[in-house]
Tab-separated table of C-alpha atoms and ligand atoms in Angstrom:
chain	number	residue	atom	x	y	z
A	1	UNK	CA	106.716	-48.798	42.102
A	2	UNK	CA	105.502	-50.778	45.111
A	3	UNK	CA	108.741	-51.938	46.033
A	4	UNK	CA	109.781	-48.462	45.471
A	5	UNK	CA	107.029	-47.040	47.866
A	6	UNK	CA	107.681	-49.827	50.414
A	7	UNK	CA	110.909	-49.641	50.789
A	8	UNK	CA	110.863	-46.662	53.450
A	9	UNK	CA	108.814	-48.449	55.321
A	10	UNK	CA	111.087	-51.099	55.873
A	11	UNK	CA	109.541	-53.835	54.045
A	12	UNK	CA	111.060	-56.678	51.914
A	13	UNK	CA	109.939	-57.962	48.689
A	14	UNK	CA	109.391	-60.856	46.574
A	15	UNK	CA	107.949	-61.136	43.058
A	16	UNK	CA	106.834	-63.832	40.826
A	17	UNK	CA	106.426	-62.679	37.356
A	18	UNK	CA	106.993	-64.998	34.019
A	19	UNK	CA	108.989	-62.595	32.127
A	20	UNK	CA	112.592	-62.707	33.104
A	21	UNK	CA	114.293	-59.026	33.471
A	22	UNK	CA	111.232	-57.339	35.018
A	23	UNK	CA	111.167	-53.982	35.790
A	24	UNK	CA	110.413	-55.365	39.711
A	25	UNK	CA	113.007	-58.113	39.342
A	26	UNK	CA	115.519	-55.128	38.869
A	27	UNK	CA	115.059	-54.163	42.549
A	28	UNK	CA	113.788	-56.795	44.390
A	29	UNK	CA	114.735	-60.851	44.363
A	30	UNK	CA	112.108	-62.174	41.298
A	31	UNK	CA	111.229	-65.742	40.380
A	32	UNK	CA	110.714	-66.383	37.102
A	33	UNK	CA	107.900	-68.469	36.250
A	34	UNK	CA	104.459	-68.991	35.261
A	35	UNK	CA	101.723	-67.582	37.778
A	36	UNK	CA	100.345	-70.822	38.741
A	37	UNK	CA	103.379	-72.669	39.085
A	38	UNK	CA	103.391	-74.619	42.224
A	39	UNK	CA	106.635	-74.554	43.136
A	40	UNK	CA	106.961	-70.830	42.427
A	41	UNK	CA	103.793	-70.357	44.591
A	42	UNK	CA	105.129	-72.572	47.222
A	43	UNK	CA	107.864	-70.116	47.474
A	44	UNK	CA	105.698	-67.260	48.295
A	45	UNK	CA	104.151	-69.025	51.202
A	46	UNK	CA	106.420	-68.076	53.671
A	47	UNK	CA	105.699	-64.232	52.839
A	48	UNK	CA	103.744	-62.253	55.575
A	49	UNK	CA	101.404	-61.137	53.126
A	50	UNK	CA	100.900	-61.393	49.343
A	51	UNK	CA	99.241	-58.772	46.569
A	52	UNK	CA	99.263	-58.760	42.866
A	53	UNK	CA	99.204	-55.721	40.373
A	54	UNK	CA	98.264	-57.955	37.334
A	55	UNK	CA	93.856	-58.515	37.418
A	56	UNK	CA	94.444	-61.636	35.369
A	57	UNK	CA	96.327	-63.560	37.741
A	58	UNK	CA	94.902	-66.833	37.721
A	59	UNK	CA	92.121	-66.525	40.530
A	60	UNK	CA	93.397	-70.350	41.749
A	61	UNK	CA	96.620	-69.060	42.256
A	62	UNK	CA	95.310	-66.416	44.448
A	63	UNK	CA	93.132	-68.797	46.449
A	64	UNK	CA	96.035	-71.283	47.111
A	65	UNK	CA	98.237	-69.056	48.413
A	66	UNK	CA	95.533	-67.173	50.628
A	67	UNK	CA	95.231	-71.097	52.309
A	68	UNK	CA	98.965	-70.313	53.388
A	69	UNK	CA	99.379	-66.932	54.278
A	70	UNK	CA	96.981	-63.339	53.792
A	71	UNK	CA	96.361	-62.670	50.177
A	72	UNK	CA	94.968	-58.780	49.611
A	73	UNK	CA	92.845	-57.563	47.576
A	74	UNK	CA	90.626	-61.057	48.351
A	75	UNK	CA	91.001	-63.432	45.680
A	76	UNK	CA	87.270	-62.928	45.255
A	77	UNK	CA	86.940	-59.651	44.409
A	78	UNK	CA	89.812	-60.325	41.648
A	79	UNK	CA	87.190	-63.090	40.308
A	80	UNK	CA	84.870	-60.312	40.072
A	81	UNK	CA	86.890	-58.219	37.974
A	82	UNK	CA	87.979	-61.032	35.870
A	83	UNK	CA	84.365	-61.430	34.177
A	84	UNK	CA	82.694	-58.133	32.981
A	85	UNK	CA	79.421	-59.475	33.019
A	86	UNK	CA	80.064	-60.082	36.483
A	87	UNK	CA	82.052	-57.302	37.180
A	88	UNK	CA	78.582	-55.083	35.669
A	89	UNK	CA	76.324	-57.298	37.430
A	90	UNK	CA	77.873	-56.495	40.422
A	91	UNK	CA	78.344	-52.561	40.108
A	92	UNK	CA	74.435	-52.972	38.842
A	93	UNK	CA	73.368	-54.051	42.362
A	94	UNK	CA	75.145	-51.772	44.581
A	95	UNK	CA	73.473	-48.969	42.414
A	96	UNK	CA	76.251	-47.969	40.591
A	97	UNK	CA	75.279	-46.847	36.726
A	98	UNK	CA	76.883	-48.504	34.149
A	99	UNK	CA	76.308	-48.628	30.226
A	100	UNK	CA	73.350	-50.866	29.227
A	101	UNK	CA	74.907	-54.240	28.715
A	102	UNK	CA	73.801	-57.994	27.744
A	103	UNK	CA	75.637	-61.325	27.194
A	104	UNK	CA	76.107	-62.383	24.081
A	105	UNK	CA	77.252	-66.200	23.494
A	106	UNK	CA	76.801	-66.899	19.727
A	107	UNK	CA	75.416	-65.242	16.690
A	108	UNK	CA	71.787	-65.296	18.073
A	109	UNK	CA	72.144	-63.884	21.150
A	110	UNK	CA	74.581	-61.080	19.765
A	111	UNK	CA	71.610	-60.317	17.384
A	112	UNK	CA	69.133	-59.925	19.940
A	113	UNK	CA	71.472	-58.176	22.062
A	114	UNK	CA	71.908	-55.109	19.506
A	115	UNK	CA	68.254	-55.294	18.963
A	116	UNK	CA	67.897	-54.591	22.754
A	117	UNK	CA	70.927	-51.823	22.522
A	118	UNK	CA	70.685	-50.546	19.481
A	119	UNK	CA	73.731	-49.456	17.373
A	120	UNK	CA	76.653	-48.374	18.376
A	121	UNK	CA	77.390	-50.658	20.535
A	122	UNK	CA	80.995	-52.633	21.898
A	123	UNK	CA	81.161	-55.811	21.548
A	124	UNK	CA	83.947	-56.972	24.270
A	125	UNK	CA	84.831	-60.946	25.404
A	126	UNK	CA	84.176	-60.937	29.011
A	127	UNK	CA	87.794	-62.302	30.198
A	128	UNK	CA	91.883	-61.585	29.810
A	129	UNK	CA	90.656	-57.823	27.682
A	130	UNK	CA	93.026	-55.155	28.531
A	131	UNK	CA	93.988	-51.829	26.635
A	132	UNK	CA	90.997	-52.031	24.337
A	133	UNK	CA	92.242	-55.815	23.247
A	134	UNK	CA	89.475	-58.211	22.548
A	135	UNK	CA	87.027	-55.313	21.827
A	136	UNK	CA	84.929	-54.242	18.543
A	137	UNK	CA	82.690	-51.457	18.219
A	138	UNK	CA	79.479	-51.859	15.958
A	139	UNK	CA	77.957	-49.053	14.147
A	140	UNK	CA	76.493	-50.665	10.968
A	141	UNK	CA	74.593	-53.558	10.163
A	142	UNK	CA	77.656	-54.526	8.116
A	143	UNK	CA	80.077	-54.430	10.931
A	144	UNK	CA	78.199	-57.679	11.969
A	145	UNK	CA	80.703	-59.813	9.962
A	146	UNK	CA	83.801	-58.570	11.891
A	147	UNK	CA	82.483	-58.835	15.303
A	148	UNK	CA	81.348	-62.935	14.720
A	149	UNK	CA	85.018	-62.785	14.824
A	150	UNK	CA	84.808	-62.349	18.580
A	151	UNK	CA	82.326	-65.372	18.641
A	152	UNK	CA	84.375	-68.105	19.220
A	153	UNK	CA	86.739	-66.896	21.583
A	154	UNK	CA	84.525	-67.425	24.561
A	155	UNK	CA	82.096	-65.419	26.449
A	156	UNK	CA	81.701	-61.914	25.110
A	157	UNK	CA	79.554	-58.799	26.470
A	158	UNK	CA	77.507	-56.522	24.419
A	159	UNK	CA	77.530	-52.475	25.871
A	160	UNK	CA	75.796	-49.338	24.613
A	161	UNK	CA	78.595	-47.253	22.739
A	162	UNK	CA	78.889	-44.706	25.380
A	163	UNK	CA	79.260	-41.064	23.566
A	164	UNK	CA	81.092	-39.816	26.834
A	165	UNK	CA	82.292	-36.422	27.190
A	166	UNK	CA	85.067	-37.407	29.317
A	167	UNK	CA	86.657	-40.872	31.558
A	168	UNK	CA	87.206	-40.397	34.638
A	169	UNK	CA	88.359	-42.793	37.584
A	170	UNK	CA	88.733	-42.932	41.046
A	171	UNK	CA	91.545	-44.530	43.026
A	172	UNK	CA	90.485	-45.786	47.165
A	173	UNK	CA	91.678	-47.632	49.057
A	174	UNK	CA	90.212	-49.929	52.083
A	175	UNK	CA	92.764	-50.780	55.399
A	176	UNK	CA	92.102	-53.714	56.961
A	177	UNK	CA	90.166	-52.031	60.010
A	178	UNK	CA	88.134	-50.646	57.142
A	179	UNK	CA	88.981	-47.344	57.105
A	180	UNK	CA	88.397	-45.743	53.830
A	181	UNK	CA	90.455	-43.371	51.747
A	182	UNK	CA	90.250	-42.099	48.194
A	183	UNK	CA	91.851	-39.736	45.730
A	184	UNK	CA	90.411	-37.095	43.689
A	185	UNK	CA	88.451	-37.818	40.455
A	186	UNK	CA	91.211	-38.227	37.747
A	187	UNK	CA	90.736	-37.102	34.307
A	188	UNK	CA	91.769	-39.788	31.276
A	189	UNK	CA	92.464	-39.749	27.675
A	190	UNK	CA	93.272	-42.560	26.131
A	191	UNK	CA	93.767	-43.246	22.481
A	192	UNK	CA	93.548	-46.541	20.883
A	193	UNK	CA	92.445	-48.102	24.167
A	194	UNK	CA	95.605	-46.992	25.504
A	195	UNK	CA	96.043	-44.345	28.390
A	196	UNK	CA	97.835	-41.236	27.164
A	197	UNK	CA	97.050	-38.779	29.809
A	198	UNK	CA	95.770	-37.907	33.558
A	199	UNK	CA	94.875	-34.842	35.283
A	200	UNK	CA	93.953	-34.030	38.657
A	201	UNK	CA	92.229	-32.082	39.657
A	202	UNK	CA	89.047	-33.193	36.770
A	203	UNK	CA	87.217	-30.508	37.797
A	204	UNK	CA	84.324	-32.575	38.238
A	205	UNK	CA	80.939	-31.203	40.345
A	206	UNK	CA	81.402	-31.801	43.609
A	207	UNK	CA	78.030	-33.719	44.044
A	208	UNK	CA	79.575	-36.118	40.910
A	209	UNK	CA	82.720	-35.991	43.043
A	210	UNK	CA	80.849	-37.455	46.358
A	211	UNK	CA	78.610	-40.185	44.109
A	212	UNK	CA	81.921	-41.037	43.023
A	213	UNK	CA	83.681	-41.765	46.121
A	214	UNK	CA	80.737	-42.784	47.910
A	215	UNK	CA	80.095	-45.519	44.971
A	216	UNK	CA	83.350	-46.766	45.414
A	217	UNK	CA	83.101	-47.417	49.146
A	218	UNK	CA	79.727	-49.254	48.338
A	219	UNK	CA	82.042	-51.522	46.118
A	220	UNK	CA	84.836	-51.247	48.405
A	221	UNK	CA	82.943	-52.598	51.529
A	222	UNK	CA	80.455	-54.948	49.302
A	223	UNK	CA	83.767	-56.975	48.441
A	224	UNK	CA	85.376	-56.798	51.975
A	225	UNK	CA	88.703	-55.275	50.051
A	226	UNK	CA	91.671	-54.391	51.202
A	227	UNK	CA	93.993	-52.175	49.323
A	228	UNK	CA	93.712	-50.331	46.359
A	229	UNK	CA	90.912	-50.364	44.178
A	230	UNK	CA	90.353	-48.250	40.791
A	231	UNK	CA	87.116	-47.788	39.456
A	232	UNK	CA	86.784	-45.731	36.185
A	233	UNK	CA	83.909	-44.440	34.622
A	234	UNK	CA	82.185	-42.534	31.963
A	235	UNK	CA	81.175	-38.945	32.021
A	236	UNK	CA	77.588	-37.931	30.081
A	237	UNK	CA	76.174	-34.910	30.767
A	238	UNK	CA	77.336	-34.436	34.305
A	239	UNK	CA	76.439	-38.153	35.019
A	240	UNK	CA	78.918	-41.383	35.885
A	241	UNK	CA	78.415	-44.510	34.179
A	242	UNK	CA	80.712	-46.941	35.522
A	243	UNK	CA	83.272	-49.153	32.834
A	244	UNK	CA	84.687	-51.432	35.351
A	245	UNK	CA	87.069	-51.903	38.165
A	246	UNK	CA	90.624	-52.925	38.969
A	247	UNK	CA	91.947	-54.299	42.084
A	248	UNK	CA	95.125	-53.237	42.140
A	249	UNK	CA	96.766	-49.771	41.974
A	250	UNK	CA	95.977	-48.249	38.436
A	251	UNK	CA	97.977	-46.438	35.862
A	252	UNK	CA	95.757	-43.385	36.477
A	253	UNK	CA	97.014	-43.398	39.954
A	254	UNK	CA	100.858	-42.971	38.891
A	255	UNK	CA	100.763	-39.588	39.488
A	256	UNK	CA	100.136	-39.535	42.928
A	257	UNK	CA	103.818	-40.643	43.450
A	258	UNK	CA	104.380	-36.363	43.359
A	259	UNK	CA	100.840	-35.318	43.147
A	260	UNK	CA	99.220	-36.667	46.842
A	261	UNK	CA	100.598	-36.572	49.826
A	262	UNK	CA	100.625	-40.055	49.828
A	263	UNK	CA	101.014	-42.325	46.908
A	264	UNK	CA	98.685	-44.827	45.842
A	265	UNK	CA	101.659	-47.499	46.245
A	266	UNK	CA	102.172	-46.156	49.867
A	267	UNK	CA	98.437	-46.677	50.673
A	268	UNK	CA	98.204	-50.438	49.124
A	269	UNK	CA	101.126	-51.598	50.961
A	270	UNK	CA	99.553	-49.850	54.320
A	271	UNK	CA	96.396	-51.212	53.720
A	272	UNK	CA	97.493	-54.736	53.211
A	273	UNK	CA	100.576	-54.396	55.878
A	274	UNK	CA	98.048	-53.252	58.378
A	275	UNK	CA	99.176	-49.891	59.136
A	276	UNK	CA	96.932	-46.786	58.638
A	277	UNK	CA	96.119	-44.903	55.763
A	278	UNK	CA	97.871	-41.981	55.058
A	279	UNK	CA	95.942	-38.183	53.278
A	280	UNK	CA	94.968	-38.898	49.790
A	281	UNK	CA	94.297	-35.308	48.565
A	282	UNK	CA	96.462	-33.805	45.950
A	283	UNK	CA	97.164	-30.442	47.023
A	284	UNK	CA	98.509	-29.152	43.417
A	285	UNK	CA	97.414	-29.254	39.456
A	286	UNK	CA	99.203	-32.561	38.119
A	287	UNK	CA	99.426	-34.563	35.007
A	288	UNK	CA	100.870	-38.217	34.021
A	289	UNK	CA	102.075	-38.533	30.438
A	290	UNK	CA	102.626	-42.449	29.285
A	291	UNK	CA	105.871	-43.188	27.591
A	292	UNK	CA	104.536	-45.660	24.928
A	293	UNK	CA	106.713	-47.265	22.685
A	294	UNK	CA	109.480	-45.220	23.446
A	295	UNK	CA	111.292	-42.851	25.468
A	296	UNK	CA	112.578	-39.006	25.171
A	297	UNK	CA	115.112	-37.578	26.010
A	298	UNK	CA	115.536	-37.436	29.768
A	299	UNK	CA	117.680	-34.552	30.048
A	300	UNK	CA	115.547	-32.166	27.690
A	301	UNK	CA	112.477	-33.564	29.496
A	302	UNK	CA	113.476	-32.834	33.209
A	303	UNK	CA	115.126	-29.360	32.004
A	304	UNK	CA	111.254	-28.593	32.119
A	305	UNK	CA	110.040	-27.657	35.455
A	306	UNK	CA	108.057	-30.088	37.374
A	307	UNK	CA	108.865	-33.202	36.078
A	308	UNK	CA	109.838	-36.729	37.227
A	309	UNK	CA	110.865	-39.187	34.948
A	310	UNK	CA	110.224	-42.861	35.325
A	311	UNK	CA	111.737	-44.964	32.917
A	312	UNK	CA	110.620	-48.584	33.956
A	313	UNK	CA	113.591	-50.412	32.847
A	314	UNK	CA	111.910	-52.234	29.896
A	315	UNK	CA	112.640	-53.462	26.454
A	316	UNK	CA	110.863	-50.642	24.447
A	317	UNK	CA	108.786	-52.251	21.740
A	318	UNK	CA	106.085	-50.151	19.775
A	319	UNK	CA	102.332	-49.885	21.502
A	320	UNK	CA	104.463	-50.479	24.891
A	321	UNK	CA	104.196	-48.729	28.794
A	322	UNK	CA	107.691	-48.225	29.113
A	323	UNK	CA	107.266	-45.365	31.936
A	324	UNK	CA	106.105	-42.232	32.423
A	325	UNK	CA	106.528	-38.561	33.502
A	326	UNK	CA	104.785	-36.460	36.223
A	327	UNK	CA	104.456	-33.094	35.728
A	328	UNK	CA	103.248	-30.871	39.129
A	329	UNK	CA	102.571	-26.796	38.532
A	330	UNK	CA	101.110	-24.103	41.163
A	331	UNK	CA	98.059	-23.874	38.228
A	332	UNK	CA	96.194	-25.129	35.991
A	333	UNK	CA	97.117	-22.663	33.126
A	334	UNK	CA	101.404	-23.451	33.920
A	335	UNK	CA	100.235	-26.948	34.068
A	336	UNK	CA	99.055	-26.896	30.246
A	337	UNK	CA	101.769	-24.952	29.459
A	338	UNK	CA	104.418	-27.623	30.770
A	339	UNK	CA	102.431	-30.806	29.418
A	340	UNK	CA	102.728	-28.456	26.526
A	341	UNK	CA	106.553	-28.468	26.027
A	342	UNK	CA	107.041	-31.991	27.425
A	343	UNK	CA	104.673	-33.429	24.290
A	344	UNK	CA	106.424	-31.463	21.840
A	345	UNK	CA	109.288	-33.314	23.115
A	346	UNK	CA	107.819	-37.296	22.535
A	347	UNK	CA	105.792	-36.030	19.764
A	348	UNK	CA	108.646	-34.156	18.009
A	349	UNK	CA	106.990	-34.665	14.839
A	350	UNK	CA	103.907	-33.416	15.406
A	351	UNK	CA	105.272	-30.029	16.656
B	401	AMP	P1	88.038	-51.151	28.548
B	401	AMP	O1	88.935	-52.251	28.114
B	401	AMP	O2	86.656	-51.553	28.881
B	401	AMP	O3	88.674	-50.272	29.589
B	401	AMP	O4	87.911	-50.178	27.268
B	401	AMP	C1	89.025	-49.450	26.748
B	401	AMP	C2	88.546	-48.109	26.232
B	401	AMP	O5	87.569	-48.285	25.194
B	401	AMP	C3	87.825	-47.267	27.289
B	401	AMP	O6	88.730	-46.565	28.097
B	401	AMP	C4	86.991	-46.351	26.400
B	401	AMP	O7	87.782	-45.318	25.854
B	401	AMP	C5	86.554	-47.286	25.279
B	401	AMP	N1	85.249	-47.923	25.619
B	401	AMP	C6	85.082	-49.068	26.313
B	401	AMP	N2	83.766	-49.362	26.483
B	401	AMP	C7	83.082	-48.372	25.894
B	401	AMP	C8	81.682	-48.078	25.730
B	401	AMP	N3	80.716	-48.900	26.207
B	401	AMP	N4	81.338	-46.936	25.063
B	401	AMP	C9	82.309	-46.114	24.566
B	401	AMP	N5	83.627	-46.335	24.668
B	401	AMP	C10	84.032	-47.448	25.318
């Protein structure tokens, strides 16, 4: 989708991914090897400028290359992200709520952590988590035995169980003069850790709206970014408690391929290219729907107005992003009507 959103702009592209047959190594040259390889990275070298879209790039890969040639987002704000303790930590000290949290490191400290929490509480390891892997949630003493099962596999985090009435992120993006730009509050609902659905607009206050994007900036300018940036948080009661970060362009950002008047893909490769941002608003109702694990049929899906298919050219394997569509309506109530009759049609037996 980068390549995709860069191509107008006349730029060339190069990726380095380890699985061979990517979905970006259908469009653009790929070499096919491990992240840290040094011959791989050697190879990228002679690129103007390098990004990644993956947070758990090795952070030594990052720095090497950024000896060479520009590397954006910084490889240090990609170490933040890869720790959530010091991911929190740092969202803690530019005043940006999160859920209570404490390290944990063995059976003791995870003890004294949920007396300090209370129960529920998530029990999460601190690095290489994604999609709700490497997570378990505590709600009885006797879930206790399970979650030692975390123990073990390194550094782990303990968080409140956040009762939220809604997640929520924000996509922004920083140019190098550091000019900020960001998108709308977007709506989530995921389902076994997975993303299922976004909306814009969320519908949020507009005072929860401006903490938002005025916490993100904080973050934005505290880690001298460049690029985009996702931050996504919970909702309570009309208040935003923080989850973590990405620095990269986010799956809740997909749908500003049709729903901004400039994508989130557009703005990461300005920002890092040096060219200016372009308007981040989204001037109608819009919706992403993940294709997980498989895909509908394309024809019955785009015979139902506003959509846009993306199929990402993927093996499709069960619990698996293999695309998704974008659905756009004049309002909200013809939006819920179309996301309607697209489920029905990956969900057919559910109808
Ligand atoms: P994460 O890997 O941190 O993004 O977590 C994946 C999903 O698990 C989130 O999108 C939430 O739906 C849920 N989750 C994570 N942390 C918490 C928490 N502290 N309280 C409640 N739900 C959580």
């Amino acid at each position: 989708m980068l390549a995709l959103a860069g191509y107008p702009l006349g730029l060339k592209f190069q990726f380095l991914d380890p699985a061979a047959g990517s979905p970006a190594g259908q469009i653009a040259p790929q070499t096919v090897a491990d992240y840290d390889d040094p011959a791989a990275l050697a190879g990228l070298e002679t690129c103007d400028v390098v990004t990644f879209e993956f947070e758990n790039v090795p952070d030594q890969a990052a720095d090497r290359l950024a000896a060479a040639t520009r590397v954006y987002p910084p490889p240090a704000a990609l170490r933040v992200s890869q720790d959530r303790l010091v991911e929190k930590r740092c969202l803690a000290s530019l005043n940006i709520a999160t859920p209570r949290f404490e390290p944990v490191h063995d059976e003791a400290s995870l003890r004294q952590a949920i007396d300090r929490l209370g129960l529920p509480c998530v029990l999460k390891t601190r690095r290489f988590g994604y999609d709700g892997k490497g997570q378990c949630v505590l709600s009885h003493g006797s879930d206790l035995p399970g979650a030692l099962a975390l123990v073990g596999q390194g550094p782990l985090i303990l968080e409140e169980f956040v009762a939220f009435d809604r997640e929520l992120s924000i996509v922004a993006v920083r140019a190098q003069d550091g000019s900020v730009a960001s998108y709308p509050l977007i709506e989530n609902r995921h389902e076994g850790g997975i993303l299922r659905r976004s909306t814009v607009p969320s519908d949020t206050q507009p005072a929860v709206e401006q903490e938002a994007a005025a916490s993100v900036q904080r973050l934005l300018e505290h880690l001298n970014y460049v690029g985009v940036l996702t931050v996504e948080f919970f909702e309570v009661a009309g208040r935003l408690l923080a989850n973590e970060f990405a620095p990269r362009v986010h799956n809740s950002g997909h749908l500003t391929i049709e729903a901004a008047r400039t994508s989130q893909f557009e703005n990461h490769l300005r920002a890092i290219t040096g060219l200016p941002l372009g308007a981040t608003d989204c001037p109608a109702p819009a919706a992403m729907l993940n294709l997980i694990g498989t895909l509908p049929d394309k024809a019955a899906v785009l015979r139902v107005a506003g959509t846009h298919y993306h199929d990402y050219g993927k093996e499709v394997r069960p619990g698996r992003k293999v695309g998704h569509i974008t659905i756009t309506a004049n309002t909200r109530a013809e939006l819920e009507a179309r996301v309607a009759e697209v489920s029905a049609l990956l969900h057919p037996s559910s109808r």
